[in-house]
XYZ file of C-alpha atoms in Angstrom:
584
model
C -94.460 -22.449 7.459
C -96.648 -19.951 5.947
C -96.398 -19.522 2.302
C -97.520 -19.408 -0.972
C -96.189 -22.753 -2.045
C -97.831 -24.731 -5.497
C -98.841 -27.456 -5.234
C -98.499 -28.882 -8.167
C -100.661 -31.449 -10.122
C -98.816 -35.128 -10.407
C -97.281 -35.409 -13.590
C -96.457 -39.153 -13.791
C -97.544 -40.807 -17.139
C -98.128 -37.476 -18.276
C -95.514 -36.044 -21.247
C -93.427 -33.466 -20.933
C -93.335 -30.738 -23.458
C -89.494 -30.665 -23.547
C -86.780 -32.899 -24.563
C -82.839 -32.288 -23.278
C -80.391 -33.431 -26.195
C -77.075 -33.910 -26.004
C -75.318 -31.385 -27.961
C -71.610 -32.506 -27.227
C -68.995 -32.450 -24.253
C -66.247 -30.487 -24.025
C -63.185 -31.955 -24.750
C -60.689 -33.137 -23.652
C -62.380 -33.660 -20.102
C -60.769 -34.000 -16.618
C -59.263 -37.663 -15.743
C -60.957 -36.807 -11.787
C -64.060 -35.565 -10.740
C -65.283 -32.078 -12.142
C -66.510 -29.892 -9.280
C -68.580 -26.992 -11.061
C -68.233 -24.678 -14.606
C -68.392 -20.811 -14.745
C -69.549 -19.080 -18.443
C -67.481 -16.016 -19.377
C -69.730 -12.891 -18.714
C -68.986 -11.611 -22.353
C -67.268 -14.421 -24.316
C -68.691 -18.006 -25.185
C -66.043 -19.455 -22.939
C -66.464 -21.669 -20.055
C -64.195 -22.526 -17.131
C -64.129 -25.882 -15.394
C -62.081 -26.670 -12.250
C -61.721 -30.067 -11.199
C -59.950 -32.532 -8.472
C -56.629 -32.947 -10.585
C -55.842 -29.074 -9.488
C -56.326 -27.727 -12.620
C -58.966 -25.143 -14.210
C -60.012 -25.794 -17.897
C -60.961 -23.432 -20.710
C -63.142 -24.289 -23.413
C -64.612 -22.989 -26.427
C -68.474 -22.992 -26.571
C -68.141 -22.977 -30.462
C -65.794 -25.893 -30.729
C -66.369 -27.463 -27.368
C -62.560 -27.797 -27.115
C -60.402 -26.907 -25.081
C -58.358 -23.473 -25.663
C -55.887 -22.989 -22.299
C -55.478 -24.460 -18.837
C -54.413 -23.404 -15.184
C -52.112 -25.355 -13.459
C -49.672 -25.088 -10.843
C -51.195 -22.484 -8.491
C -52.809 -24.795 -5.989
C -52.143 -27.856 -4.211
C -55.132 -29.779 -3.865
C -58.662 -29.807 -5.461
C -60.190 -26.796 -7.316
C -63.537 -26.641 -5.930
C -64.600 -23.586 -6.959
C -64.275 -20.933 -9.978
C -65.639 -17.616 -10.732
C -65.003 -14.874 -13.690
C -65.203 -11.225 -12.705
C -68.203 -9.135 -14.237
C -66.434 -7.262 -17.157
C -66.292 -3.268 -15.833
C -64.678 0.033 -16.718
C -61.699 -1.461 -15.327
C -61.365 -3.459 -17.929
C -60.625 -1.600 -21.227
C -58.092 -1.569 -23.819
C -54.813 -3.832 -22.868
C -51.176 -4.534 -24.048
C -51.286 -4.691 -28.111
C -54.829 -3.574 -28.654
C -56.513 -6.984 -26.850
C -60.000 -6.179 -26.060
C -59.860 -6.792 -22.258
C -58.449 -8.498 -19.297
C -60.631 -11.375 -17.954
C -60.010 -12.511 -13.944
C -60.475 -15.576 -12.427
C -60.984 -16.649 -8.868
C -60.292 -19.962 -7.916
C -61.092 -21.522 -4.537
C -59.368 -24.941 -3.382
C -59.184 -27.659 -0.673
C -55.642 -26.514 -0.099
C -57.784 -23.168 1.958
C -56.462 -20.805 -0.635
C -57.780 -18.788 -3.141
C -56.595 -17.297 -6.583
C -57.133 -14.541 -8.239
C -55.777 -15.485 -12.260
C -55.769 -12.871 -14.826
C -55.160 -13.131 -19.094
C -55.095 -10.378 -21.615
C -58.162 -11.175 -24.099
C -56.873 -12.458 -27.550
C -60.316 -14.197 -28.428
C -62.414 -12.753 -30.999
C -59.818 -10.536 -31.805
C -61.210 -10.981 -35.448
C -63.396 -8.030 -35.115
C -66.889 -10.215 -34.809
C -69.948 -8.739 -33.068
C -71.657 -9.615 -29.671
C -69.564 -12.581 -28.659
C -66.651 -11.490 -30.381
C -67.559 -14.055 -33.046
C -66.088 -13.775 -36.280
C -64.871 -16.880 -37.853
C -66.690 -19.737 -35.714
C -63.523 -21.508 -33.795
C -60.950 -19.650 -34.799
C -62.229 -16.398 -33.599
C -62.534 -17.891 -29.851
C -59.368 -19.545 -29.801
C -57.462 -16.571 -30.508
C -56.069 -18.458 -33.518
C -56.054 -17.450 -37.754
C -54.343 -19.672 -40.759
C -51.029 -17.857 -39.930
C -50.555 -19.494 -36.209
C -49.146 -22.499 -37.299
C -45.932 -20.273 -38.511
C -45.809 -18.763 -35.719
C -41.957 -19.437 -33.722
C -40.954 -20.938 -30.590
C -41.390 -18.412 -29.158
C -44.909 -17.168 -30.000
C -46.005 -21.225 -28.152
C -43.735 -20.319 -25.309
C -45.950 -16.960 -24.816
C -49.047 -19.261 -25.147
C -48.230 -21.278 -22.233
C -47.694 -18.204 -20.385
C -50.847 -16.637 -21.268
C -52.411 -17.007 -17.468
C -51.139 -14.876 -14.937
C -51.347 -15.743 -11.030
C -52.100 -12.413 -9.998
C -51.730 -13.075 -6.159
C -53.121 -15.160 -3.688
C -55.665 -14.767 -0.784
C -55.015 -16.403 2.700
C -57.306 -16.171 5.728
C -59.448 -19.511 5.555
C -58.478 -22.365 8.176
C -60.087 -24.985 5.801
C -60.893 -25.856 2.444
C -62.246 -22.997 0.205
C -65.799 -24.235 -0.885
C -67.524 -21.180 -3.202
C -65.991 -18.206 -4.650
C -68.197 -15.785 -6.050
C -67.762 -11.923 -7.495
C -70.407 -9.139 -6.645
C -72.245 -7.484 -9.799
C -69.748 -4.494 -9.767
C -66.778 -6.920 -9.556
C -65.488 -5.102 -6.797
C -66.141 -7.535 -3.726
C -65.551 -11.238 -3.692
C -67.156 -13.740 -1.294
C -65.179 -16.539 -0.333
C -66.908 -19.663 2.039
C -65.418 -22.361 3.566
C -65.779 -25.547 5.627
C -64.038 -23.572 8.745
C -67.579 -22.014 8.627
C -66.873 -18.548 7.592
C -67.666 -16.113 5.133
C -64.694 -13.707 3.698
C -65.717 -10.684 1.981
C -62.443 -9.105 -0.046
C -62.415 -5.427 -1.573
C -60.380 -5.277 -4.574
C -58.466 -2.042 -3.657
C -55.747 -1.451 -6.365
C -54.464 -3.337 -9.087
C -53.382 -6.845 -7.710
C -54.326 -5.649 -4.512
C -57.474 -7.325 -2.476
C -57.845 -6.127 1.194
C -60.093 -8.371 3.893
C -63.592 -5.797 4.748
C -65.361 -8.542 6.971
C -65.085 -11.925 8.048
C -68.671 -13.380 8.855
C -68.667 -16.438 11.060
C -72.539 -16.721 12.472
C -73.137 -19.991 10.788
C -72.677 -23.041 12.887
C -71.542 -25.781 10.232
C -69.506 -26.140 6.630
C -70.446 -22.827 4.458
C -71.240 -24.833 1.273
C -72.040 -21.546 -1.512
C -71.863 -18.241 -1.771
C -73.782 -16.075 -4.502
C -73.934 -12.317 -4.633
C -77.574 -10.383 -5.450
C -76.958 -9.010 -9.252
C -77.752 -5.992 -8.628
C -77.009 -4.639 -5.021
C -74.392 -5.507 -2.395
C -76.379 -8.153 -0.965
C -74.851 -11.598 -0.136
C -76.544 -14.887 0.272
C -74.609 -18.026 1.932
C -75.658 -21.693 2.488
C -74.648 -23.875 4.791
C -74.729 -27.519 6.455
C -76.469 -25.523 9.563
C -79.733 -25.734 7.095
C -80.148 -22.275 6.820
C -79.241 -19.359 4.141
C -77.953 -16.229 5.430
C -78.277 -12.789 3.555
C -75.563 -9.931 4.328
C -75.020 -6.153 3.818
C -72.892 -3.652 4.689
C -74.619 -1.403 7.459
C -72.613 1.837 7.635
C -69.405 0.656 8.221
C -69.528 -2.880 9.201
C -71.219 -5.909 7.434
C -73.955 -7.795 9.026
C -76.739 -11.148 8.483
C -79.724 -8.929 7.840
C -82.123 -12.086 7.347
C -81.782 -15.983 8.033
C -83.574 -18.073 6.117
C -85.083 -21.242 7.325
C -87.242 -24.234 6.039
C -84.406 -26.499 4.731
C -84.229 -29.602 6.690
C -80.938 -30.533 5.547
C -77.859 -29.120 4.348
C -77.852 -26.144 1.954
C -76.040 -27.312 -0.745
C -76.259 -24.316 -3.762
C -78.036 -20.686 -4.279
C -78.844 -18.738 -7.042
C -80.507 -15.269 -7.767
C -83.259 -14.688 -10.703
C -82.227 -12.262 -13.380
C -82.829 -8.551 -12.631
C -85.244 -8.567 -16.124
C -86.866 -11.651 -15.824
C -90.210 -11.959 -14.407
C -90.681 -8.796 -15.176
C -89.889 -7.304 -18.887
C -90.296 -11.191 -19.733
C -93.498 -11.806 -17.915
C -95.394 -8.778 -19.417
C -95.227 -11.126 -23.024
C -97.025 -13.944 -20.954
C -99.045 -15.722 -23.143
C -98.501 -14.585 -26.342
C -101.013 -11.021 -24.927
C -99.040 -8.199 -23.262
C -100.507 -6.664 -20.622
C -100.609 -3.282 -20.706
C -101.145 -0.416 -17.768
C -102.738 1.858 -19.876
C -106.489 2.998 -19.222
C -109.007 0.999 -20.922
C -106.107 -2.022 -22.414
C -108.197 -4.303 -20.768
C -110.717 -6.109 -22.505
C -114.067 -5.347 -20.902
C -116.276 -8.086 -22.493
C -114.958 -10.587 -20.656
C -115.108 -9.916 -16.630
C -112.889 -13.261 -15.701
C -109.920 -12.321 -18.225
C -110.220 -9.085 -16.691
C -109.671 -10.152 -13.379
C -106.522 -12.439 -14.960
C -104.993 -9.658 -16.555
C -105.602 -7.714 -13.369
C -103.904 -10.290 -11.095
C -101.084 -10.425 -13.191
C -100.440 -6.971 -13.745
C -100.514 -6.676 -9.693
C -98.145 -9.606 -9.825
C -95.870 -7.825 -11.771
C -96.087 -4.662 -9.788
C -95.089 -6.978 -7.068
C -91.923 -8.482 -8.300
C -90.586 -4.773 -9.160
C -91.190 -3.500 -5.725
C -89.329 -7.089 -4.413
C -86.560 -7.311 -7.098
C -85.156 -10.310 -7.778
C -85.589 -13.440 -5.829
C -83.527 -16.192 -4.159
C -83.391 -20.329 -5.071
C -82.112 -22.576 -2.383
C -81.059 -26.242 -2.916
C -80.874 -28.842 -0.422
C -80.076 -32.499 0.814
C -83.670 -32.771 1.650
C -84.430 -32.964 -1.872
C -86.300 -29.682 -2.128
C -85.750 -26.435 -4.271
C -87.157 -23.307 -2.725
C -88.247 -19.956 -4.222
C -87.751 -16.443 -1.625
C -88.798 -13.512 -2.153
C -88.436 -10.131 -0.498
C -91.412 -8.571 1.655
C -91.467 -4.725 0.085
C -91.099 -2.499 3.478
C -94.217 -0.652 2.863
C -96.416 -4.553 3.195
C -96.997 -5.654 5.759
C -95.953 -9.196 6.937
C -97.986 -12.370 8.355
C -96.776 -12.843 11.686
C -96.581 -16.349 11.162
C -94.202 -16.066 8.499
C -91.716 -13.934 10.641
C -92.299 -16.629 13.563
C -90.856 -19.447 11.113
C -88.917 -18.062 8.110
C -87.327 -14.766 8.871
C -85.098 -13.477 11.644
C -84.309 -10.174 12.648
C -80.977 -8.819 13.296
C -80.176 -5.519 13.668
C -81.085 -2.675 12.076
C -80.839 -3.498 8.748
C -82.591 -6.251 8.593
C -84.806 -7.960 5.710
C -88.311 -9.492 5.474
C -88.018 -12.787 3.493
C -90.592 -15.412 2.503
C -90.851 -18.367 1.169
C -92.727 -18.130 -2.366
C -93.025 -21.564 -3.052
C -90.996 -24.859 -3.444
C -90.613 -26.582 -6.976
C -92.326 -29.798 -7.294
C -90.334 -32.990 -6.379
C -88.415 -34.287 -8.820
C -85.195 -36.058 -7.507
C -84.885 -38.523 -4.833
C -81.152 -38.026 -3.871
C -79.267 -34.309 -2.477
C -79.793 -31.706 -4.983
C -76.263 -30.254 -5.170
C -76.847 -27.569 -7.592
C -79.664 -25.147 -9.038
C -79.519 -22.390 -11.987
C -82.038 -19.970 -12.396
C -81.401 -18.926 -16.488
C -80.812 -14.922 -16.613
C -82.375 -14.900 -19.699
C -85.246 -17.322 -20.137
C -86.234 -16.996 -16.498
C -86.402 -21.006 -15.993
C -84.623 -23.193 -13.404
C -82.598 -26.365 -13.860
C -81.533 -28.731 -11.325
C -79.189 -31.633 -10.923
C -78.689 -34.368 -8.404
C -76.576 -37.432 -6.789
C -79.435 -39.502 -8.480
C -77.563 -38.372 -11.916
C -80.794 -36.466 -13.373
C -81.284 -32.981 -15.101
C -84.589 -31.256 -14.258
C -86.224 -28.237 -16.408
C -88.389 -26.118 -14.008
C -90.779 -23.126 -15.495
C -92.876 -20.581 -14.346
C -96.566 -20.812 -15.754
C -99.352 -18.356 -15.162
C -101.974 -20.458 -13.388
C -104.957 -19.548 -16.168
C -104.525 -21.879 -19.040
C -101.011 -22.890 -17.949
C -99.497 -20.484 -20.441
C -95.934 -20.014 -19.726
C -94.302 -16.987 -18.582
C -90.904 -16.945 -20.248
C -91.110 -19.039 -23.182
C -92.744 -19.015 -26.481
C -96.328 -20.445 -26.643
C -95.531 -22.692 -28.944
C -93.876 -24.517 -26.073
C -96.740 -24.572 -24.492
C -97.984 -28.640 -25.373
C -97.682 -30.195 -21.632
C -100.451 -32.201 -20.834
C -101.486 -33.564 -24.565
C -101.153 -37.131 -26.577
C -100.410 -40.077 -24.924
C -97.152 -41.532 -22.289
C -95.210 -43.048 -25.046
C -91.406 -44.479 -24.638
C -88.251 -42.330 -25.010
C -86.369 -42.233 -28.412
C -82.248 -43.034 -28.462
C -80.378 -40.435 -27.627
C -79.888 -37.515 -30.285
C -82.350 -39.285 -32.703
C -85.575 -38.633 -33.623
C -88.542 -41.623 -33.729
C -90.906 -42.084 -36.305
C -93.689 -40.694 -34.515
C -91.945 -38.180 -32.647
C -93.416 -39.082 -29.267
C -92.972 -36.368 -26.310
C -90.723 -37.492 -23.593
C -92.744 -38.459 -20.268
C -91.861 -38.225 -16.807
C -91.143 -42.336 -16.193
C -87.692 -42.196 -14.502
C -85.633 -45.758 -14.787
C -83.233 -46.824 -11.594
C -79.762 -46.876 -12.282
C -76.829 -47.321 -10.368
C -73.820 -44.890 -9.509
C -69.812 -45.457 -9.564
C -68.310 -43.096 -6.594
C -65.115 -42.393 -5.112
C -64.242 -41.073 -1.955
C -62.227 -37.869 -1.072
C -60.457 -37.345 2.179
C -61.990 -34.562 3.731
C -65.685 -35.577 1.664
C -67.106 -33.031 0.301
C -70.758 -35.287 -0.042
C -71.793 -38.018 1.182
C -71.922 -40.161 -1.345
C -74.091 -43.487 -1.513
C -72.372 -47.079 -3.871
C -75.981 -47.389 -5.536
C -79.170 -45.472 -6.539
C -82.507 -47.027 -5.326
C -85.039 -47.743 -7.764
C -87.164 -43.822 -7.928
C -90.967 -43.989 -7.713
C -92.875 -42.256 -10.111
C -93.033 -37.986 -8.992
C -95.090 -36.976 -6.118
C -97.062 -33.412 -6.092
C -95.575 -31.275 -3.533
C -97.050 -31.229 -0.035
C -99.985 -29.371 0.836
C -99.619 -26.795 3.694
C -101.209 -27.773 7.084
C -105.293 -26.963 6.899
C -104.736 -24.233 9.624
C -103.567 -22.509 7.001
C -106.369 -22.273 4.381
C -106.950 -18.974 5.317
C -103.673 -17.435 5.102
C -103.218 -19.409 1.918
C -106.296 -18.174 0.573
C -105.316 -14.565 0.508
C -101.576 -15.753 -0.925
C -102.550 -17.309 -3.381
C -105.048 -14.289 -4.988
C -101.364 -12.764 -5.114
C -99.736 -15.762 -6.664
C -101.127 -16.257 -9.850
C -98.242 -18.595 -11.086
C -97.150 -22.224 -10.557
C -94.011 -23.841 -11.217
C -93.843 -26.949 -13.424
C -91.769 -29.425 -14.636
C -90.675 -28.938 -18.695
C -87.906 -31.813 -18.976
C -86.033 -34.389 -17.546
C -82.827 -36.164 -18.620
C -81.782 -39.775 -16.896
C -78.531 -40.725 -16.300
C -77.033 -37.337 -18.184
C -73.895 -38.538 -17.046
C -74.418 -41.983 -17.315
C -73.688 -43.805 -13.629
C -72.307 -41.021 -11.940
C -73.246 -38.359 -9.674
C -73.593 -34.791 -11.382
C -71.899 -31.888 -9.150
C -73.289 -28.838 -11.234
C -75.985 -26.870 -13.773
C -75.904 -23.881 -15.745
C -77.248 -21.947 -18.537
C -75.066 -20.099 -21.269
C -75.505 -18.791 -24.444
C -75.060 -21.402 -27.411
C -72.387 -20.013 -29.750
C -71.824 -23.107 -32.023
C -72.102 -23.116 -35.580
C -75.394 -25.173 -35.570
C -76.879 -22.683 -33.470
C -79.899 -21.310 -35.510
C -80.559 -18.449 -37.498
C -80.541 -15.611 -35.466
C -79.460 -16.877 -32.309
C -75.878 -14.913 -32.363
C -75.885 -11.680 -29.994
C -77.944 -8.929 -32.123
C -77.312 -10.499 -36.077
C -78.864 -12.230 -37.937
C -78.334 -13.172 -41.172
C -79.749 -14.460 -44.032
C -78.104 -18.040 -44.924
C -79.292 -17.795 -48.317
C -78.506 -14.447 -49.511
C -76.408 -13.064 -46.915
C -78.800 -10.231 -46.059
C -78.353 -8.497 -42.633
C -81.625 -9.332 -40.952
C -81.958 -6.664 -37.780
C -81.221 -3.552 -39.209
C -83.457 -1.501 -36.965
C -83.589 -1.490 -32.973
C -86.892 -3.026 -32.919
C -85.245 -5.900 -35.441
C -82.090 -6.475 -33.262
C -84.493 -6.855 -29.929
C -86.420 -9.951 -32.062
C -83.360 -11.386 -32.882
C -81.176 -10.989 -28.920
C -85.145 -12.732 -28.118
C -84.080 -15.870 -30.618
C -80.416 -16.588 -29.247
C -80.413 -20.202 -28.003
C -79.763 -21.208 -24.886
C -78.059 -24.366 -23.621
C -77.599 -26.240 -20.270
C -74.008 -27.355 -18.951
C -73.907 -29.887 -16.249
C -70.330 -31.234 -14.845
C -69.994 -34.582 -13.062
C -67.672 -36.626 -10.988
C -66.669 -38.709 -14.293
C -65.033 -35.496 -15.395
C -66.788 -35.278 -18.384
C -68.950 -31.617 -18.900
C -71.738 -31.992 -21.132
C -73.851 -29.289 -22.975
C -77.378 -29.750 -23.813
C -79.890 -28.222 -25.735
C -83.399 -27.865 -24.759
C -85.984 -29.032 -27.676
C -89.685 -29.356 -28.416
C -90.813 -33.043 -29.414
C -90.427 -33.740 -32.943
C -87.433 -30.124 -33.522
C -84.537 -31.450 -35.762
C -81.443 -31.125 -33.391
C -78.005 -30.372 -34.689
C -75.829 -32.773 -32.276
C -73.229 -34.898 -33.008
C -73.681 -38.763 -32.081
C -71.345 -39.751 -28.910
């Protein structure tokens, strides 16, 4: 296939800039496997659904559990999704905030839709609704422990199941809600896509039922801006939809994956392209004369990259694929006014209809797990991708301008990869004397699994010892040529930042995400547009151009959920940074 794929340098015994540090799990966790976790769009909330048929709330603040969903299906949750918060979803009963919705989607081929007046942060805090740490998010102040019978009785009550949505012949797989939160996708392992148009209140009519893939419909995972759907399946292959007048079609397949398709995910509308432009510490500016003349070759850089970015606007977002055949794959959308290599369209695109797409494949991150990847995240705010595996293993993928290596989304102090010495790891959550940088040595462990019916994976009793990382493959030399002229357009190359062992000790992990960290040892001005003084108490921010510094500064952490049941959140850390995590 014709691409632009990096191949990157080896990185064995060479250290890794970036350390992953257990922050803390949530508690309490699921007795049975934990399929996948869903942030809250607005609130520093997560939801976790799980094999014991129940879906979990916790509190990103005090990593405890604030309310639960039972009772509304009969087998497995495998999937859940909050709705994007929208005009529909203003002032409620009492003066709560809003109404958050959940979908649920379950082995039992049924989906939910769940639905709870906001009480959280109803302390009058900014950006998260934040006001008092815990209690804030739990809904809870000193005077709830005199509250009556009653008031508990409420409590319990506090999750409504709206209604629920029958059409699948098998078990529900991915649910997913579109940007305007007025579709949601539905897959399943009878090989269909469902595509559901919230119509009235409590009130979700089928639009299209999309059954052109021929095997198990693993994810679904809407574009974040437009009405475009992307779906992967055990056929190999990831199929894009839109509506075309009145009827929804596959306007692109795309192929490469030699095994199943296991997860998608979209790249932030922003990132890439606001973030890029602070690439290296220099913006790059399309003003007349920004450039700096005296030096021809930083011309042409700043040239390449401002074309680059040009690029990604005219292509919007683009697509990650994971797969069984261990690889992670970047698309990206052909603009209609360039023109595309024939021998892409031969192997990576198909054309149907008249809607159809151009899609290509960008490039493919370098190899880093040895076992199915089951899940990918691309962050929406930092712009970098993490992946987890059945070989229990966390990877931290980001984006680097080729010159220099200088990264595209995060600070340049960040930027360290490649110096001092392969050293050994330090214990978990402390720090060692010399504050050596993680390297990429990986140590062979072994795995606990259990089996479930209808099996979702197919899972292995033992994990092979893992050779050192290999550099991704070069392309066939037919292709130098074509290459060539790609890569003068591709002035970036993925790379490897960190990589966590065992993150859930002998088990498999089923999931990554990103989400905002909202905990108290979060630092300075990491909450959502304050910052504040810890000294004095002075508002830091008081200006627009202050607030944008400090919504740059909120932390970011990684959630991964495994079959032990346990979901973990990490923090991502330079060698040698102080972390605030509790010992477990």
């Amino acid at each position: 296939m014709a691409s632009s794929t990096s191949t990157s340098t080896p990185i064995q015994n060479q250290p890794l800039p970036l350390r992953l540090n257990l922050l803390s799990p949530l508690s309490p966790p699921s007795l049975s496997r934990a399929w996948l976790t869903s942030p809250h769009p607005t609130l520093p909330l997560v939801a976790t659904c799980s094999s014991d048929k129940t879906v979990r709330i916790y509190s990103l603040t005090s990593f405890t559990m604030v309310s639960q969903i039972t009772g509304g299906h009969k087998r497995s949750v495998r999937s859940v999704a909050w709705k994007p918060r929208g005009a529909g979803d203003g002032i409620g009963k009492g003066g709560k905030s809003a109404e958050s919705t959940l979908a649920t989607g379950s082995f039992d081929a049924s989906v939910g839709v769940w639905k709870r007046w906001d009480d959280w942060g109803k302390g009058g805090g900014e950006g998260f609704g934040i006001s008092n740490g815990e209690e804030a998010i739990s809904g809870r102040d000193e005077h709830d422990d005199d509250e009556d019978g009653e008031e508990k009785e409420e409590e319990e009550e506090e999750w409504r199941f709206a209604l629920v949505l029958d059409g699948h012949d098998s078990e529900v797989k991915s649910v997913s809600w579109s940007a305007g939160g007025q579709f949601l996708a539905t897959c399943s392992r009878d090989k269909s896509v469902w595509i559901w148009e919230e119509v009235g209140e409590d009130d979700f009519e089928t639009i299209a039922v999309l059954q052109e893939h021929e095997g198990d419909v693993k994810c679904v995972s809407w574009h974040p801006e437009e009405e475009l759907l992307a779906s992967g399946s055990y056929d190999d292959e990831v199929r894009l939809w839109r509506e075309d007048v009145d009827d929804w079609g596959c306007v692109a397949v795309l192929r490469g994956h030699e095994s199943t398709v296991w997860a998608v995910d979209w790249e932030g509308l922003e990132v890439g392209v606001h973030d890029a432009v602070t690439a290296a510490g220099t913006p790059i500016s399309t003003e007349e004369g920004a450039i700096n003349d005296e030096n021809s070759i930083q011309q042409q850089q700043q040239t390449q990259k401002q074309d680059w970015l040009t690029r990604r606007q005219k292509s919007g977002p683009r697509l990650a694929t994971c797969s069984d055949d261990t690889t992670i794959r970047i698309w990206r959308r052909q603009p209609r006014d360039q023109k595309t290599n024939p021998q892409q369209s031969k192997l990576s695109i198909i054309k149907t209809g008249t809607n159809e797409e151009d899609w290509i494949e960008e490039a493919r991150l370098p190899k880093a797990h040895e076992r199915a990847i089951y899940s990918v995240a691309w962050s929406k705010k930092s712009g970098r991708i993490a992946s987890t595996s059945g070989d229990g293993r966390i990877v931290v993928y980001e984006e680097r301008w080729r010159d220099g290596d200088a990264s595209i989304t995060a600070d340049k102090n960040n930027d360290d990869e490649g110096e001092g010495e392969d050293k050994n790891k330090s214990e978990e959550g402390t720090l060692p004397d010399a504050d050596p940088p993680p390297t990429s040595s990986f140590f062979p462990h072994t795995t606990t699994t259990t089996t479930n019916g209808a099996a979702e994976k197919a899972k292995a009793k033992a994990i092979p010892p893992i050779p050192p990382i290999t550099p991704t493959p070069t392309l066939p030399k037919a292709q130098d040529q074509e290459d060539q002229e790609q890569d003068q357009e591709e002035p970036t190359t993925w790379q490897i930042i960190a990589i966590k062992d065992a993150a859930h000790d002998a088990f498999e992990i089923n999931h990554v995400c990103f989400a905002r960290r909202a905990d108290r040892g979060m630092k300075k001005n990491s909450r959502h547009g304050v910052g504040r003084d810890r000294e004095n108490g002075d508002r830091n921010g008081g200006d627009k151009e202050n607030e944008d510094k400090d919504d740059e500064k909120e932390e970011e952490i990684i959630i991964s959920t495994g079959d032990d049941g346990i979901v973990r959140v990490w923090t991502l850390n330079a060698c040698g940074e102080l972390v605030n995590s509790k010992e477990w």
